[in-house]
Amino acid sequence: KYVFIKVVLYMAISLIRTLLLYFLVTVALRLMGKRQIGELEPSELVVTILISELAAIPMQDVTVPLFAGVIPMFCLVAIEILTSFICLKSRKARRAFNGRSAVIIRHGKLERKKMSDLRLTTDEVLEALRQNNISSPAEVKYGLIEPSGQLSYILYPKYQPVTAEMIGYEPEASGLPLIVISDGKIINGNLRLLNLDRED
């Protein structure tokens, strides 16, 4: 009976610590700002991985004090916020921490030397182009690998999508798209932003 109570107590403590750490890690990542995982800068990705490792230690071992994971976790977040602020103010710091864009396609041709430096294969570049509905590098005037690892590109004019400006059409301006009913419930704040009331 004593062993059973001890096991239940251990499980309850583990559950509470897990829920608390989940909440704290979520808060920590929100403090770092809004980015998708694929768009994280190198320093942000490192901090995210370290936070998950630090949270795992007190989550798995209840003998480890909770603050042993929480304090270093929030120190990392503070460092990341400070680094982001410095990068915002200094171009040199931004380049040092996050790197810079690299041209891998120039005038429709692959820059093989630069690709080799970045350890990118032709297959990977062509796959990235196909994901952007580009069938060939010949359609691309400039293609760049951004510090986040994403491919950005400038197409030759004849391959660019047609815009309203190109055909001389002036479309009617649309307002901010807001949800006014979500899961059957009216969102009053959005109604006010659209100058509508519940009757509308």
Coordinates of C-alpha atoms in Angstrom, one line a residue:
K1 CA 0.0 0.0 0.0
Y2 CA 2.8 2.4 0.9
V3 CA 4.6 1.6 -2.4
F4 CA 1.3 2.3 -4.4
I5 CA 0.9 5.7 -2.7
K6 CA 4.5 6.5 -3.4
V7 CA 4.1 5.7 -7.1
V8 CA 0.8 7.7 -7.4
L9 CA 2.5 10.6 -5.6
Y10 CA 5.5 10.4 -7.9
M11 CA 3.2 10.4 -11.0
A12 CA 1.2 13.3 -9.7
I13 CA 4.4 15.4 -9.1
S14 CA 5.6 14.4 -12.6
L15 CA 2.3 15.5 -14.2
I16 CA 2.2 18.8 -12.3
R17 CA 5.9 19.6 -13.2
T18 CA 5.2 18.6 -16.9
L19 CA 2.2 20.9 -17.1
L20 CA 4.1 23.8 -15.4
L21 CA 7.1 23.4 -17.7
Y22 CA 4.9 23.2 -20.7
F23 CA 3.3 26.5 -19.7
L24 CA 6.8 28.1 -19.0
V25 CA 8.3 26.9 -22.2
T26 CA 5.3 28.3 -24.2
V27 CA 5.7 31.6 -22.4
A28 CA 9.5 31.6 -23.1
L29 CA 9.0 31.0 -26.8
R30 CA 6.3 33.7 -27.0
L31 CA 8.7 36.2 -25.4
M32 CA 11.2 35.4 -28.1
G33 CA 8.7 36.6 -30.7
K34 CA 6.6 35.1 -33.5
R35 CA 8.4 33.1 -36.1
Q36 CA 7.7 29.9 -37.9
I37 CA 10.2 27.1 -37.2
G38 CA 11.4 27.2 -40.8
E39 CA 12.2 30.9 -40.5
L40 CA 14.2 30.8 -37.3
E41 CA 17.5 32.6 -37.4
P42 CA 20.5 30.3 -36.3
S43 CA 20.7 31.9 -32.9
E44 CA 16.9 31.5 -32.3
L45 CA 17.1 27.9 -33.4
V46 CA 20.0 27.2 -30.9
V47 CA 18.1 28.8 -28.1
T48 CA 14.9 26.9 -28.9
I49 CA 16.8 23.6 -28.8
L50 CA 18.5 24.5 -25.6
I51 CA 15.3 25.5 -23.9
S52 CA 13.7 22.1 -24.8
E53 CA 16.7 20.3 -23.4
L54 CA 16.7 22.3 -20.2
A55 CA 12.9 21.7 -19.7
A56 CA 13.4 18.0 -20.2
I57 CA 15.8 17.6 -17.3
P58 CA 13.4 18.6 -14.4
M59 CA 10.5 17.0 -16.3
Q60 CA 12.1 13.5 -16.3
D61 CA 13.8 13.6 -12.9
V62 CA 11.7 14.8 -10.0
T63 CA 14.8 14.9 -7.7
V64 CA 16.1 17.9 -9.8
P65 CA 14.7 21.2 -8.5
L66 CA 12.3 22.9 -10.9
F67 CA 14.4 26.1 -10.8
A68 CA 17.4 24.2 -12.0
G69 CA 15.7 24.1 -15.4
V70 CA 13.6 27.3 -15.3
I71 CA 16.3 29.8 -14.3
P72 CA 18.7 28.9 -17.2
M73 CA 15.8 28.7 -19.5
F74 CA 14.8 32.3 -18.9
C75 CA 18.4 33.4 -18.9
L76 CA 18.6 32.1 -22.5
V77 CA 15.4 33.9 -23.4
A78 CA 16.8 37.1 -21.9
I79 CA 20.0 36.7 -23.9
E80 CA 18.1 36.0 -27.1
I81 CA 15.9 39.1 -26.6
L82 CA 19.1 41.2 -25.9
T83 CA 20.8 39.7 -29.0
S84 CA 17.7 40.5 -31.1
F85 CA 17.7 44.1 -29.9
I86 CA 21.4 44.5 -30.7
C87 CA 20.9 43.0 -34.1
L88 CA 18.0 45.4 -34.7
K89 CA 20.3 48.3 -34.0
S90 CA 23.5 47.1 -35.6
R91 CA 24.0 45.7 -39.2
K92 CA 27.4 44.2 -38.3
A93 CA 25.9 42.4 -35.3
R94 CA 23.1 41.1 -37.4
R95 CA 25.5 39.7 -40.0
A96 CA 27.7 38.1 -37.2
F97 CA 24.8 36.4 -35.5
N98 CA 22.5 35.5 -38.4
G99 CA 24.8 35.5 -41.5
R100 CA 23.8 37.1 -44.8
S101 CA 22.0 36.1 -48.0
A102 CA 23.9 34.2 -50.6
V103 CA 23.3 34.3 -54.4
I104 CA 23.0 30.8 -55.7
I105 CA 21.3 31.5 -59.1
R106 CA 22.5 34.4 -61.2
H107 CA 21.0 35.2 -64.6
G108 CA 19.4 31.8 -64.9
K109 CA 22.6 29.8 -64.0
L110 CA 23.5 28.0 -60.8
E111 CA 26.4 29.4 -58.9
R112 CA 28.1 26.0 -58.2
K113 CA 31.0 27.5 -56.1
K114 CA 28.6 29.2 -53.7
M115 CA 26.4 26.1 -53.6
S116 CA 29.4 24.0 -52.7
D117 CA 30.3 26.5 -49.9
L118 CA 26.8 26.2 -48.5
R119 CA 26.8 22.4 -49.1
L120 CA 23.7 22.6 -51.3
T121 CA 23.2 20.0 -54.0
T122 CA 21.6 20.7 -57.4
D123 CA 18.7 18.4 -56.4
E124 CA 18.0 20.5 -53.3
V125 CA 17.9 23.7 -55.3
L126 CA 15.7 22.3 -58.0
E127 CA 13.3 20.9 -55.3
A128 CA 13.1 24.4 -53.7
L129 CA 12.3 25.9 -57.1
R130 CA 9.6 23.3 -57.8
Q131 CA 8.0 24.1 -54.4
N132 CA 7.7 27.7 -55.7
N133 CA 6.2 26.5 -59.0
I134 CA 9.4 27.3 -61.0
S135 CA 10.3 24.6 -63.5
S136 CA 13.8 25.7 -64.3
P137 CA 16.6 27.9 -63.0
A138 CA 16.5 29.6 -66.4
E139 CA 13.3 31.4 -65.3
V140 CA 15.2 33.0 -62.3
K141 CA 17.2 36.2 -62.7
Y142 CA 18.5 36.0 -59.1
G143 CA 18.0 33.3 -56.5
L144 CA 19.2 33.7 -52.9
I145 CA 19.5 31.5 -49.9
E146 CA 18.4 33.6 -46.9
P147 CA 19.9 33.3 -43.4
S148 CA 16.8 31.3 -42.4
G149 CA 17.6 28.7 -45.1
Q150 CA 14.7 29.8 -47.3
L151 CA 15.0 30.3 -51.0
S152 CA 14.0 33.8 -52.3
Y153 CA 14.1 34.7 -56.0
I154 CA 13.5 37.3 -58.6
L155 CA 12.0 36.0 -61.8
Y156 CA 12.7 37.4 -65.3
P157 CA 9.9 39.7 -66.3
K158 CA 8.4 37.3 -68.8
Y159 CA 8.0 34.6 -66.1
Q160 CA 6.5 36.9 -63.5
P161 CA 2.8 36.4 -62.6
V162 CA 0.5 39.0 -64.2
T163 CA -0.6 41.8 -61.9
A164 CA -3.5 44.2 -62.1
E165 CA -1.0 47.0 -62.8
M166 CA 0.4 45.2 -65.8
I167 CA -3.0 45.0 -67.5
G168 CA -4.1 48.5 -66.4
Y169 CA -6.8 47.3 -64.1
E170 CA -7.7 49.1 -60.9
P171 CA -9.3 46.6 -58.6
E172 CA -11.7 47.8 -55.8
A173 CA -9.9 48.2 -52.5
S174 CA -10.8 45.6 -49.9
G175 CA -10.8 46.1 -46.2
L176 CA -9.1 44.2 -43.4
P177 CA -10.5 40.6 -43.4
L178 CA -11.8 39.9 -39.9
I179 CA -13.7 36.9 -38.5
V180 CA -17.0 38.1 -37.0
I181 CA -18.4 34.6 -36.1
S182 CA -16.1 31.8 -34.8
D183 CA -17.5 28.4 -33.8
G184 CA -21.0 29.9 -33.6
K185 CA -19.9 32.8 -31.3
I186 CA -19.9 36.5 -32.3
I187 CA -16.7 38.3 -31.8
N188 CA -17.8 41.8 -30.7
G189 CA -14.3 43.4 -30.9
N190 CA -14.1 42.6 -34.6
L191 CA -17.6 43.8 -35.2
R192 CA -16.6 47.2 -33.7
L193 CA -13.5 47.4 -35.9
L194 CA -15.8 46.9 -39.0
N195 CA -18.4 49.4 -37.7
L196 CA -21.1 46.7 -37.5
D197 CA -23.4 45.7 -34.7
R198 CA -25.0 42.3 -33.9
E199 CA -28.1 43.1 -35.9
D200 CA -25.9 43.5 -39.1

